[in-house]
Amino acid sequence: MKAIIAATILGIVMMFAGLQMKNKSSVVTLAIVLAFLLLGVNIWDLVATPATAPVGYFNNMLRIDRYALWFSTLMTGVTVLYTLLVGKEIQKVGVHVAEYFALIFFILCGVYILSCYNNMLMLFLGIEILSIPQYILAGSDKKNLKSSEASLKYFLMGAFSTGILLMGITLLYGATGSFNIVAYSFLQSDALNPLALGGVIFVMIALGFKVSAAPMHMWTPDVYDGSPTPFTAYMATVVKASAFFAFIRLFQVSFGSISSQWTVVLSVITAATLLIGNLTAVFQQSVKRMLSYSSIAQAGFMLFAVLAVNAVAWQGIIIYAVAYSIATIGIFTVLMKLKDYTYDGFNGLAKKEPLLAFVTTIFLFSLAGIPLTGGFMAKYYVIQAVMVQNQFLWLVIFGLLMAAISVYYYFRVIIAMYFKEGNAELHAPVTQGEKVLLVITCGLVILIGIFPQLLLSWI
Amino acid sequence: MPILPLHYMFLSLTLFCIGIMGVLIRRNAIIIFMCVELMLNAVNLLMVAFSKMYVDAGAQVFVFFIMVVAAAEVAVGLAVIVMMYRKVHSVDVNILNRLKH
């Protein structure tokens, strides 16, 4: 609760800082300090809240439990890492640097609400607080037509999915007479109201839009490709992960009792997401576009956790969110240093910047799910969650097959870096500080791969 | 004939479907946007009808929230559309195909 207030206040502080500070790099320094402050507030929240009893706020519209607190803290930690790694690049996007950081703090406010909502109203508000700043961030490179186009597309699709989400919420209200998500667990599968079933499907489609699941993924590549790269890195990681957390919270807490009604639909969506994401990523020429398709493919794996209605799925989504976010932010940081975003742009990077090439390799290993990296443990946990459920064996096999395909397009980058001749052009030489940060990020990826329990120790 | 919640439901689902069809068929960004608003207002109508049915004011408060958020979205959305119009002098979404490869 303190974190929600702090994120809002820090966002406003950041906006006023934009009026006062003319120097861009001091704005970035302020943003980094404030991000650390927010992390501190989150840890304070985590320590101060008793471990056993969840706390309700606003007439129980927010219900802050251990998972919510820990997830918010982790996502804030990822944001701190993001500001440290990408802060310098955000300066180059446009003139309103302070406002961009302010919007990121507002997005974090949405993340916190989504991690602890207990009422459909809060779900709706959280999704909107999360989305509206992103429409602006997508269009922040005002001189670039592609950026405006991405913003318009994202906005139209986002508003459309909001309409669908609201229709779902209304139908559920019509069926139960309540907005409280715990009340929906009274829905019984034997006497299921068609209104409730319609509502569940509508909400599933709307949340599928937000997490870019397959039939609703069409906006993702265009938006991620068109947005300025620093903001793509944020959209593809923290935002997507928290949309997933909202998804799993709703579908386990409230629709868990009627899971036999919706898991079939969701399993088809998961299979389609894996198939389309992986197969289309193979044919891309630009690494940025490949990464946006790969984020669809990774969403397919995260859907495994939603599909499995059990406790392992919660652990799985937390590990997946962190491992995927750190690796993706790392790879985007390297990508931003390069002039050419195609595979050819990576040619010969290993000779020129051996360290940069090495950390990129580790990040790509993690995304592909090679053992000893965070991505492997993440995939292990979500697949284990489905296996415990003992229902969708075909989907697990299909997922493993698709993971094998994903190795192809991730390793293309590694082959370009190590085995192809060329002169990978960088915008500027990589400084010592950036190298240290990248190595730390890389260390985190491996640490999660070896001790995934670290991420679960606070739950 | 008494008006039942069912009638409201048919009315708002019809409006909602008109909105969805508009979003899918029309190519003018402003009209797409108006269709999205139509979807939201169909939801508002249904929400109020259900609120009356359950004699519960919660849903009417929800309607106010939807209105406020829709207004915030309009503020951002129109700014985005104007930004686009300044560049290409059109609000037709068919010309937005530069991102397709």
Coordinates of C-alpha atoms in Angstrom, one line a residue:
Chain A
M1 CA 0.0 0.0 0.0
K2 CA 2.9 2.4 0.8
A3 CA 4.4 1.5 -2.5
I4 CA 1.3 2.5 -4.5
I5 CA 1.3 5.9 -2.8
A6 CA 5.1 6.3 -3.2
A7 CA 5.0 5.4 -6.9
T8 CA 2.4 8.1 -7.5
I9 CA 4.2 10.7 -5.5
L10 CA 7.6 9.9 -7.1
G11 CA 6.0 10.2 -10.5
I12 CA 4.7 13.6 -9.7
V13 CA 8.1 14.6 -8.3
M14 CA 9.7 13.5 -11.5
M15 CA 7.3 15.7 -13.5
F16 CA 8.2 18.7 -11.5
A17 CA 11.9 17.9 -11.8
G18 CA 11.4 18.2 -15.5
L19 CA 10.4 21.9 -15.0
Q20 CA 13.4 22.6 -12.8
M21 CA 16.3 20.6 -14.2
K22 CA 17.6 21.4 -17.7
N23 CA 20.4 19.0 -17.7
K24 CA 19.3 15.6 -19.1
S25 CA 21.9 13.5 -17.3
S26 CA 21.0 14.9 -13.9
V27 CA 17.4 14.0 -14.6
V28 CA 18.5 10.4 -15.2
T29 CA 20.5 10.4 -12.0
L30 CA 17.5 11.6 -10.1
A31 CA 15.3 8.9 -11.7
I32 CA 17.8 6.2 -10.6
V33 CA 17.8 7.6 -7.0
L34 CA 14.0 7.7 -6.9
A35 CA 13.8 4.1 -8.3
F36 CA 16.1 2.9 -5.5
L37 CA 13.9 4.9 -3.1
L38 CA 10.8 3.1 -4.4
L39 CA 12.6 -0.3 -4.0
G40 CA 13.3 0.7 -0.4
V41 CA 9.6 1.5 0.2
N42 CA 8.7 -1.9 -1.3
I43 CA 11.1 -3.7 1.0
W44 CA 9.8 -1.7 3.9
D45 CA 6.3 -2.8 3.0
L46 CA 7.5 -6.4 2.7
V47 CA 9.1 -6.4 6.1
A48 CA 6.4 -4.5 7.9
T49 CA 3.5 -6.7 6.7
P50 CA 2.9 -9.8 8.8
A51 CA 3.6 -13.0 6.8
T52 CA 0.5 -14.9 7.7
A53 CA -2.5 -12.6 7.4
P54 CA -3.2 -10.7 4.2
V55 CA -4.1 -7.0 4.7
G56 CA -7.2 -5.6 3.1
Y57 CA -7.5 -1.9 2.0
F58 CA -10.4 0.2 0.7
N59 CA -13.1 -2.1 2.0
N60 CA -11.1 -5.1 0.8
M61 CA -10.8 -3.9 -2.8
L62 CA -7.1 -4.4 -2.5
R63 CA -5.9 -7.5 -0.7
I64 CA -2.2 -7.4 -0.1
D65 CA -0.8 -10.9 0.5
R66 CA 2.7 -12.3 0.4
Y67 CA 2.7 -13.0 -3.3
A68 CA 1.6 -9.5 -4.2
L69 CA 4.3 -7.9 -2.0
W70 CA 7.0 -10.1 -3.2
F71 CA 6.0 -9.7 -6.9
S72 CA 5.9 -5.9 -6.6
T73 CA 9.3 -5.8 -4.9
L74 CA 10.8 -8.0 -7.7
M75 CA 9.3 -5.9 -10.4
T76 CA 10.6 -2.7 -8.8
G77 CA 14.0 -4.4 -8.6
V78 CA 13.8 -5.1 -12.3
T79 CA 12.8 -1.5 -12.9
V80 CA 15.9 -0.3 -11.0
L81 CA 18.1 -2.5 -13.1
Y82 CA 16.3 -1.2 -16.2
T83 CA 16.9 2.5 -15.3
L84 CA 20.5 1.8 -14.6
L85 CA 21.1 0.0 -17.9
V86 CA 18.8 2.0 -20.2
G87 CA 18.7 5.4 -18.5
K88 CA 21.4 6.8 -20.8
E89 CA 19.5 5.6 -23.9
I90 CA 16.2 7.2 -22.7
Q91 CA 18.0 10.6 -22.9
K92 CA 18.4 10.1 -26.6
V93 CA 14.7 9.4 -27.3
G94 CA 13.5 13.0 -27.0
V95 CA 13.6 16.2 -25.0
H96 CA 11.1 15.3 -22.2
V97 CA 13.3 12.9 -20.3
A98 CA 11.8 13.6 -16.9
E99 CA 8.3 12.9 -18.2
Y100 CA 9.3 9.5 -19.6
F101 CA 10.6 8.5 -16.2
A102 CA 7.4 9.9 -14.6
L103 CA 5.4 7.7 -16.9
I104 CA 7.5 4.7 -15.9
F105 CA 6.7 5.4 -12.2
F106 CA 3.0 5.6 -13.1
I107 CA 3.2 2.3 -14.9
L108 CA 4.8 0.9 -11.7
C109 CA 1.7 2.2 -9.7
G110 CA -0.4 0.1 -12.1
V111 CA 1.8 -2.9 -11.5
Y112 CA 1.3 -2.7 -7.8
I113 CA -2.5 -2.4 -8.1
L114 CA -2.5 -5.4 -10.5
S115 CA -0.5 -7.5 -8.1
C116 CA -3.0 -7.1 -5.2
Y117 CA -6.4 -6.3 -6.6
N118 CA -9.4 -8.1 -5.1
N119 CA -12.1 -6.4 -7.0
M120 CA -12.9 -6.1 -10.7
L121 CA -12.9 -2.3 -10.4
M122 CA -9.3 -2.4 -9.3
L123 CA -8.4 -4.8 -12.1
F124 CA -9.9 -2.4 -14.6
L125 CA -8.1 0.6 -13.1
G126 CA -4.8 -1.2 -12.8
I127 CA -5.0 -2.3 -16.4
E128 CA -5.7 1.3 -17.5
I129 CA -3.0 2.8 -15.3
L130 CA -0.6 0.3 -16.8
S131 CA -1.7 0.9 -20.4
I132 CA -2.3 4.6 -20.8
P133 CA 1.3 5.7 -20.0
Q134 CA 2.5 3.1 -22.5
Y135 CA 0.5 4.6 -25.4
I136 CA 2.4 7.8 -24.7
L137 CA 5.8 6.1 -24.3
A138 CA 5.2 4.2 -27.6
G139 CA 4.8 7.6 -29.4
S140 CA 7.5 9.5 -27.6
D141 CA 9.9 9.6 -30.5
K142 CA 7.8 12.4 -32.1
K143 CA 10.0 12.9 -35.2
N144 CA 9.8 9.3 -36.2
L145 CA 6.6 8.3 -38.1
K146 CA 7.0 4.6 -37.1
S147 CA 6.8 5.6 -33.4
S148 CA 3.6 7.6 -33.9
E149 CA 2.1 4.8 -35.9
A150 CA 3.0 2.3 -33.2
S151 CA 1.4 4.6 -30.6
L152 CA -1.8 4.9 -32.6
K153 CA -2.1 1.1 -33.2
Y154 CA -1.4 0.4 -29.6
F155 CA -3.9 2.9 -28.5
L156 CA -6.7 1.7 -30.8
M157 CA -6.1 -2.0 -29.9
G158 CA -5.7 -1.2 -26.2
A159 CA -9.0 0.8 -26.1
F160 CA -10.8 -2.0 -28.0
S161 CA -9.5 -4.6 -25.5
T162 CA -10.6 -2.4 -22.6
G163 CA -14.2 -2.4 -24.0
I164 CA -14.1 -6.2 -24.2
L165 CA -12.7 -6.5 -20.6
L166 CA -15.5 -4.2 -19.3
M167 CA -18.1 -6.3 -21.1
G168 CA -16.7 -9.4 -19.4
I169 CA -16.8 -7.7 -16.0
T170 CA -20.4 -6.6 -16.5
L171 CA -21.5 -10.1 -17.6
L172 CA -19.8 -11.6 -14.5
Y173 CA -21.5 -8.9 -12.4
G174 CA -24.8 -9.9 -14.0
A175 CA -24.3 -13.5 -13.1
T176 CA -23.1 -13.0 -9.5
G177 CA -24.1 -9.5 -8.4
S178 CA -20.7 -8.8 -7.1
F179 CA -17.4 -7.3 -8.2
N180 CA -15.4 -9.0 -5.5
I181 CA -13.2 -11.7 -7.2
V182 CA -13.5 -14.0 -4.2
A183 CA -17.2 -14.0 -4.6
Y184 CA -16.9 -15.5 -8.1
S185 CA -15.5 -18.7 -6.6
F186 CA -19.1 -19.6 -5.7
L187 CA -19.7 -20.1 -9.4
Q188 CA -20.4 -23.8 -9.6
S189 CA -19.7 -25.8 -12.8
D190 CA -22.9 -27.9 -12.5
A191 CA -25.2 -24.9 -12.5
L192 CA -23.2 -22.5 -14.6
N193 CA -24.9 -19.4 -15.8
P194 CA -24.3 -18.6 -19.5
L195 CA -23.7 -15.0 -18.4
A196 CA -20.8 -16.1 -16.2
L197 CA -19.3 -18.3 -18.9
G198 CA -19.6 -15.5 -21.4
G199 CA -18.0 -13.1 -18.9
V200 CA -15.1 -15.5 -18.3
I201 CA -14.4 -15.8 -22.1
F202 CA -14.6 -12.0 -22.6
V203 CA -12.2 -11.4 -19.7
M204 CA -9.9 -14.1 -21.1
I205 CA -9.8 -12.5 -24.5
A206 CA -9.2 -9.0 -23.1
L207 CA -6.3 -10.2 -20.9
G208 CA -5.0 -12.2 -23.8
F209 CA -4.8 -8.9 -25.7
K210 CA -2.7 -7.4 -22.9
V211 CA -0.3 -10.3 -22.7
S212 CA -0.3 -10.8 -26.5
A213 CA -1.7 -14.3 -26.7
A214 CA -2.1 -15.7 -30.1
P215 CA -5.3 -14.7 -31.9
M216 CA -5.0 -11.4 -30.2
H217 CA -1.3 -10.9 -30.8
M218 CA -1.5 -8.9 -34.1
W219 CA -0.5 -5.6 -32.6
T220 CA 2.5 -6.8 -30.8
P221 CA 5.2 -7.0 -33.5
D222 CA 4.2 -3.6 -35.0
V223 CA 4.1 -1.8 -31.7
Y224 CA 7.3 -3.3 -30.3
D225 CA 9.1 -2.7 -33.5
G226 CA 7.9 0.9 -33.9
S227 CA 8.3 2.1 -30.3
P228 CA 11.6 3.6 -29.3
T229 CA 13.8 0.6 -28.2
P230 CA 14.3 1.6 -24.6
F231 CA 10.5 1.6 -24.1
T232 CA 10.1 -1.6 -26.0
A233 CA 12.4 -3.2 -23.4
Y234 CA 10.0 -2.1 -20.7
M235 CA 6.8 -3.0 -22.4
A236 CA 8.0 -6.5 -23.2
T237 CA 9.2 -7.2 -19.7
V238 CA 7.7 -5.6 -16.6
V239 CA 4.4 -4.7 -18.1
K240 CA 3.8 -8.0 -19.7
A241 CA 4.8 -9.9 -16.6
S242 CA 2.4 -7.9 -14.4
A243 CA -0.4 -8.4 -16.9
F244 CA 0.3 -12.1 -16.5
F245 CA 0.3 -11.8 -12.7
A246 CA -3.2 -10.2 -12.9
F247 CA -4.3 -12.9 -15.3
I248 CA -3.2 -15.8 -13.0
R249 CA -4.6 -14.1 -9.9
L250 CA -8.1 -13.8 -11.5
F251 CA -8.2 -17.2 -13.1
Q252 CA -6.9 -19.1 -10.0
V253 CA -8.5 -17.2 -7.2
S254 CA -11.9 -16.7 -8.7
F255 CA -12.3 -19.0 -11.7
G256 CA -10.3 -21.9 -10.3
S257 CA -13.4 -23.8 -9.2
I258 CA -14.8 -23.8 -12.8
S259 CA -11.4 -24.5 -14.4
S260 CA -12.8 -27.4 -16.4
Q261 CA -14.9 -24.9 -18.3
W262 CA -12.1 -22.6 -19.6
T263 CA -8.9 -24.6 -19.6
V264 CA -9.8 -26.2 -23.0
V265 CA -10.1 -22.8 -24.6
L266 CA -7.0 -21.5 -22.9
S267 CA -5.0 -24.6 -23.9
V268 CA -5.8 -23.9 -27.6
I269 CA -4.8 -20.3 -27.1
T270 CA -1.5 -21.4 -25.5
A271 CA -0.7 -23.8 -28.3
A272 CA -1.5 -21.2 -31.0
T273 CA 0.6 -18.6 -29.2
L274 CA 3.6 -21.0 -29.0
L275 CA 3.2 -22.0 -32.7
I276 CA 2.7 -18.5 -34.1
G277 CA 5.3 -16.8 -31.9
N278 CA 8.1 -19.3 -32.6
L279 CA 7.4 -20.0 -36.3
T280 CA 7.1 -16.3 -37.3
A281 CA 10.2 -15.4 -35.3
V282 CA 12.2 -17.8 -37.5
F283 CA 11.6 -15.7 -40.6
Q284 CA 12.5 -12.3 -39.2
Q285 CA 15.5 -10.3 -40.5
S286 CA 15.6 -7.7 -37.8
V287 CA 16.6 -8.7 -34.3
K288 CA 14.3 -6.2 -32.7
R289 CA 11.3 -7.7 -34.6
M290 CA 12.6 -11.2 -33.8
L291 CA 12.6 -10.3 -30.1
S292 CA 9.0 -9.0 -30.3
Y293 CA 7.9 -12.4 -31.8
S294 CA 10.0 -14.1 -29.2
S295 CA 8.1 -12.2 -26.5
I296 CA 4.9 -13.7 -27.9
A297 CA 6.5 -17.2 -27.8
Q298 CA 7.6 -16.6 -24.2
A299 CA 4.0 -15.5 -23.4
G300 CA 3.0 -18.9 -24.6
F301 CA 5.1 -20.5 -21.9
M302 CA 3.8 -18.1 -19.2
L303 CA 0.3 -19.1 -20.2
F304 CA 1.2 -22.6 -19.0
A305 CA 1.2 -21.2 -15.5
V306 CA -2.3 -19.8 -15.9
L307 CA -3.5 -23.1 -17.3
A308 CA -2.2 -25.0 -14.3
V309 CA -4.5 -24.2 -11.4
N310 CA -2.1 -25.0 -8.5
A311 CA 0.5 -23.5 -6.1
V312 CA 3.4 -24.4 -8.3
A313 CA 2.1 -22.2 -11.0
W314 CA 2.4 -19.1 -8.8
Q315 CA 6.0 -19.9 -8.1
G316 CA 6.5 -20.6 -11.8
I317 CA 5.1 -17.2 -12.9
I318 CA 7.3 -15.3 -10.4
I319 CA 10.5 -17.1 -11.5
Y320 CA 9.5 -16.8 -15.2
A321 CA 8.6 -13.1 -14.9
V322 CA 12.0 -12.3 -13.3
A323 CA 14.2 -14.5 -15.4
Y324 CA 12.6 -13.5 -18.6
S325 CA 12.6 -9.8 -17.7
I326 CA 16.2 -9.6 -16.7
A327 CA 17.4 -11.5 -19.8
T328 CA 15.2 -9.4 -22.2
I329 CA 16.3 -6.1 -20.7
G330 CA 19.9 -7.3 -21.0
I331 CA 19.6 -8.2 -24.7
F332 CA 17.8 -5.0 -25.5
T333 CA 20.6 -3.0 -23.8
V334 CA 23.1 -4.7 -26.1
L335 CA 20.8 -4.1 -29.1
M336 CA 20.6 -0.4 -28.3
K337 CA 24.3 0.0 -28.5
L338 CA 24.4 -1.3 -32.1
K339 CA 23.7 0.8 -35.2
D340 CA 22.2 -1.9 -37.3
Y341 CA 19.3 -3.9 -35.8
T342 CA 19.5 -6.7 -38.4
Y343 CA 21.3 -10.0 -37.8
D344 CA 24.1 -8.7 -40.0
G345 CA 24.6 -5.9 -37.5
F346 CA 25.9 -8.4 -35.0
N347 CA 28.5 -9.8 -37.4
G348 CA 31.9 -9.9 -35.8
L349 CA 30.8 -8.4 -32.5
A350 CA 32.8 -11.1 -30.6
K351 CA 36.1 -9.8 -32.0
K352 CA 35.3 -6.1 -31.4
E353 CA 33.7 -6.3 -28.0
P354 CA 34.3 -9.8 -26.5
L355 CA 32.5 -9.1 -23.2
L356 CA 29.4 -7.6 -24.9
A357 CA 29.2 -10.7 -27.1
F358 CA 29.6 -13.0 -24.1
V359 CA 26.8 -11.5 -22.0
T360 CA 24.6 -11.5 -25.1
T361 CA 25.2 -15.2 -25.4
I362 CA 24.2 -15.8 -21.8
F363 CA 21.0 -13.7 -22.2
L364 CA 20.1 -15.6 -25.3
F365 CA 20.8 -18.9 -23.6
S366 CA 18.4 -17.9 -20.9
L367 CA 15.7 -17.0 -23.3
A368 CA 16.2 -20.3 -25.1
G369 CA 16.1 -22.2 -21.8
I370 CA 19.6 -23.7 -21.7
P371 CA 20.4 -25.3 -18.3
L372 CA 22.3 -23.3 -15.7
T373 CA 20.5 -20.1 -16.8
G374 CA 17.4 -18.5 -15.3
G375 CA 15.3 -19.3 -18.4
F376 CA 15.7 -23.0 -17.9
M377 CA 14.5 -23.0 -14.3
A378 CA 11.6 -20.8 -15.3
K379 CA 10.5 -23.1 -18.0
Y380 CA 11.0 -26.1 -15.7
Y381 CA 8.7 -24.6 -13.1
V382 CA 5.8 -23.7 -15.4
I383 CA 6.0 -27.1 -17.2
Q384 CA 6.1 -28.8 -13.8
A385 CA 3.0 -26.9 -12.8
V386 CA 1.1 -28.3 -15.8
M387 CA 2.6 -31.8 -15.2
V388 CA 1.3 -31.8 -11.6
Q389 CA -2.1 -31.0 -13.0
N390 CA -1.7 -34.2 -15.1
Q391 CA -4.1 -33.0 -17.9
F392 CA -2.3 -31.4 -20.8
L393 CA 0.5 -33.7 -21.6
W394 CA 0.2 -33.0 -25.3
L395 CA 0.7 -29.3 -24.6
V396 CA 3.8 -30.0 -22.7
I397 CA 5.3 -32.0 -25.5
F398 CA 4.3 -29.4 -28.0
G399 CA 5.9 -26.7 -25.8
L400 CA 9.2 -28.6 -25.7
L401 CA 9.1 -28.9 -29.4
M402 CA 8.6 -25.2 -29.8
A403 CA 11.4 -24.5 -27.4
A404 CA 13.6 -26.5 -29.7
I405 CA 12.6 -24.3 -32.6
S406 CA 13.3 -21.2 -30.6
V407 CA 16.9 -22.3 -30.2
Y408 CA 17.3 -21.8 -33.9
Y409 CA 16.5 -18.1 -34.1
Y410 CA 18.3 -17.2 -30.8
F411 CA 21.4 -19.0 -31.9
R412 CA 21.4 -17.2 -35.2
V413 CA 22.5 -14.1 -33.3
I414 CA 25.3 -16.1 -31.5
I415 CA 26.5 -17.5 -34.8
A416 CA 26.5 -13.9 -36.3
M417 CA 28.6 -12.7 -33.4
Y418 CA 31.2 -15.4 -33.2
F419 CA 31.5 -17.1 -36.6
K420 CA 30.8 -14.4 -39.2
E421 CA 33.2 -11.9 -40.4
G422 CA 32.1 -8.3 -40.2
N423 CA 32.4 -5.0 -38.4
A424 CA 29.6 -4.6 -35.9
E425 CA 29.2 -0.8 -35.6
L426 CA 28.4 0.7 -32.2
H427 CA 26.9 4.1 -31.5
A428 CA 29.6 4.8 -28.9
P429 CA 32.3 2.8 -27.2
V430 CA 30.9 0.8 -24.2
T431 CA 32.1 2.4 -21.0
Q432 CA 33.5 0.6 -18.0
G433 CA 30.4 1.2 -15.9
E434 CA 28.1 -0.2 -18.5
K435 CA 30.3 -3.3 -18.7
V436 CA 30.1 -3.8 -14.9
L437 CA 26.3 -3.5 -15.0
L438 CA 26.0 -5.9 -17.8
V439 CA 28.2 -8.5 -16.0
I440 CA 26.1 -8.1 -12.9
T441 CA 22.9 -8.6 -15.0
C442 CA 24.5 -11.7 -16.5
G443 CA 25.4 -12.9 -13.0
L444 CA 21.8 -12.5 -11.9
V445 CA 20.6 -14.6 -14.8
I446 CA 23.0 -17.4 -13.8
L447 CA 22.2 -17.0 -10.1
I448 CA 18.5 -17.6 -10.8
G449 CA 19.5 -20.6 -12.9
I450 CA 21.4 -22.2 -10.0
F451 CA 19.4 -21.1 -7.0
P452 CA 15.8 -20.4 -8.2
Q453 CA 14.7 -20.9 -4.5
L454 CA 16.2 -17.4 -3.8
L455 CA 13.2 -15.9 -5.7
L456 CA 10.7 -17.9 -3.6
S457 CA 12.3 -17.4 -0.2
W458 CA 10.1 -14.5 0.8
I459 CA 6.8 -16.0 -0.1
Chain B
M1 CA -45.1 -4.7 -21.5
P2 CA -42.7 -4.3 -18.5
I3 CA -39.1 -3.8 -19.5
L4 CA -37.0 -6.6 -18.0
P5 CA -33.2 -6.7 -17.5
L6 CA -33.2 -9.1 -20.4
H7 CA -34.3 -6.3 -22.8
Y8 CA -31.6 -4.1 -21.6
M9 CA -29.2 -6.9 -22.2
F10 CA -30.3 -7.3 -25.8
L11 CA -30.1 -3.6 -26.4
S12 CA -26.6 -3.2 -25.0
L13 CA -25.3 -6.3 -26.6
T14 CA -26.6 -5.0 -29.9
L15 CA -24.8 -1.7 -29.3
F16 CA -21.7 -3.5 -28.3
C17 CA -21.7 -5.6 -31.4
I18 CA -22.2 -2.5 -33.6
G19 CA -19.2 -1.1 -31.8
I20 CA -17.1 -4.2 -32.5
M21 CA -18.1 -4.3 -36.1
G22 CA -17.3 -0.6 -36.5
V23 CA -13.8 -1.2 -35.0
L24 CA -13.2 -4.1 -37.4
I25 CA -14.7 -2.6 -40.6
R26 CA -14.2 1.2 -40.5
R27 CA -10.8 2.5 -41.5
N28 CA -11.0 6.1 -40.2
A29 CA -9.1 6.4 -36.9
I30 CA -11.7 8.8 -35.4
I31 CA -14.6 6.6 -36.3
I32 CA -12.8 3.5 -34.9
F33 CA -12.4 5.6 -31.8
M34 CA -16.1 6.5 -31.7
C35 CA -17.0 2.9 -32.0
V36 CA -14.8 2.0 -29.0
E37 CA -16.7 4.7 -27.1
L38 CA -19.9 3.1 -28.2
M39 CA -18.7 -0.2 -26.8
L40 CA -17.9 1.4 -23.5
N41 CA -21.3 3.1 -23.3
A42 CA -23.1 -0.1 -24.1
V43 CA -21.3 -1.5 -21.1
N44 CA -22.4 1.4 -19.0
L45 CA -26.0 0.9 -19.9
L46 CA -25.8 -2.8 -19.1
M47 CA -24.1 -2.0 -15.8
V48 CA -26.8 0.4 -14.7
A49 CA -29.5 -2.2 -15.7
F50 CA -27.8 -4.9 -13.6
S51 CA -27.4 -2.4 -10.8
K52 CA -31.1 -1.8 -10.8
M53 CA -31.8 -5.5 -10.9
Y54 CA -29.6 -6.3 -7.9
V55 CA -30.6 -3.0 -6.1
D56 CA -26.8 -2.4 -5.6
A57 CA -25.2 1.0 -6.1
G58 CA -21.7 -0.5 -6.6
A59 CA -22.2 -0.9 -10.3
Q60 CA -23.3 2.7 -10.7
V61 CA -20.1 3.8 -9.1
F62 CA -18.3 1.5 -11.5
V63 CA -20.0 3.4 -14.4
F64 CA -18.5 6.7 -13.1
F65 CA -15.1 5.1 -13.1
I66 CA -15.6 3.9 -16.6
M67 CA -16.5 7.4 -17.7
V68 CA -13.5 9.0 -16.0
V69 CA -11.1 6.5 -17.5
A70 CA -12.7 6.8 -20.9
A71 CA -12.1 10.6 -20.6
A72 CA -8.5 10.0 -19.8
E73 CA -8.2 7.7 -22.7
V74 CA -9.7 10.3 -25.0
A75 CA -7.2 12.8 -23.9
V76 CA -4.3 10.6 -24.8
G77 CA -6.0 9.1 -27.9
L78 CA -6.9 12.3 -29.6
A79 CA -3.4 13.7 -29.0
V80 CA -2.0 10.6 -30.7
I81 CA -4.4 10.9 -33.6
V82 CA -3.5 14.6 -34.0
M83 CA 0.2 13.8 -33.9
M84 CA -0.4 11.3 -36.7
Y85 CA -2.5 13.7 -38.7
R86 CA 0.2 16.3 -38.6
K87 CA 2.7 13.9 -40.3
V88 CA 0.6 12.2 -43.0
H89 CA -2.4 14.6 -43.3
S90 CA -4.8 11.7 -43.0
V91 CA -6.4 9.7 -40.3
D92 CA -7.0 6.6 -42.5
V93 CA -5.5 3.6 -40.8
N94 CA -4.9 1.8 -44.1
I95 CA -1.8 4.0 -44.8
L96 CA -0.4 2.8 -41.5
N97 CA 1.4 -0.1 -43.1
R98 CA 5.0 1.1 -42.9
L99 CA 5.6 -1.2 -40.0
K100 CA 4.6 -4.3 -42.0
H101 CA 7.6 -5.9 -43.6

